[in-house]
Amino acid sequence: MNNRTSAPDPTPGLPARQAALRMLDAVMRRGESLDVAQHAACQGIDERSDRALAMAIAGEVLRHLPGLDLMIDSMTRLPLAEDAKARMVLRIMLAQTLALETPPHATIATALPLLQGGPRKLAHGVFGSLMRAGATLPAPELPPATANRWMPAWGEPMVEAAGAALGMPPPLDLTLADAAGTDALAQELGGISLIPGHVRLPRGGAVELIPGFEAGGWWVQDIAASLPARLLGTSRGGHVLDLCAAPGGKTMQLAAAGWQVTALDNSEKRLRRLRQNLKRTGLEADTVTANLLEWRPDAQADAVLLDAPCSATGIFRRHPDVLYRIAPRHIEERAEQQAVLLERAANWVKPGGVLVYAVCSLERAEGENVVAQFLSQDSRFTLDPVRADELPDGVAPDALGQVRTLPGMLTDAGGLDGFFMARLRHRP
């Protein structure tokens, strides 16, 4: 029996850097999301602050990766391979010092051990040369593959705005259960409101510490994410199906607006969070754990909200990893699935009822194209154009009455996530 115990690591802070390296490898090489990669990468790290630091390092690398690579390449005679471990460690070193303001000596002490058995001297030399040259944090920019995909779809101003949005932490948006309290809450918390029922605060500390959290009068929800449920308006007990509902922001909106809500999601873990949110807010909804491709309701509903699974490229400000994980083939696969889900959900709407389709994607293939294809194949439905007065100032429906939120909108107020939504009405 071996009674030896492993010696504690002599380098304080090294486990967080090791975790960041593992997370970045999972994103760049295996296509995992940072949220998924964090669980495995942070095994054995008990301190919440260390886990948060690992996420912060990985996130800043992804926000600034093209610029970081240009800096690295400017100091090497021969370019390092894209997947070289030394390149990734140098990215981590530069992100620590230039974005997170870690002193250079601390960066060297905690990052060079990541190259045990590797080219430490090279990494040390490149980093030292950049520090002596007075290197500064490069302006965020989109990966070339993403920029090349979005340029023909949305134009150069959107691509430039998206790059700028990468470097601006998104503000904190609150959705209120009772819109009548908007002005009072905004004044109490020192925030602004962009539409009744919404208050925006600067990004800051823990949400649980914001006054009013326990009272349950509001919940966190990006303003763009709150728009699809708004398109269904208020109800006096009409039945609505909220499909792919977790974590529950739209479910709570609908319940607060007087709908009888059935919230469906295929993740019991996410639905538990939804139920916790319902309990905190005092709102009610029936929850169902099921696969949307297999489940069907007992009867048709007055309204259906389908926030379909998508590439999530519209939430890149919060999740920059999506810019490196999502390729055209992923978008194509999701668009095919969305078409199937939309066709299925349409059968559950009563004649005269409403169906709202939404995705947090900046890809036309998952938004406009899916709806256009659906309407060309299902004569029961027609577009119900969204009115400008249903939206915040600075966001307007397109010529068909659909809504597309893009980087560059509401910039002076802090911006918003990328979304597409369309309201469809079942002919009577």
Coordinates of C-alpha atoms in Angstrom, one line a residue, residues 124 226 259 274:
H124 CA 9.4 33.9 -21.6
S226 CA -37.6 39.7 -23.2
W259 CA -51.4 33.6 -19.3
L274 CA -37.0 27.6 -13.5

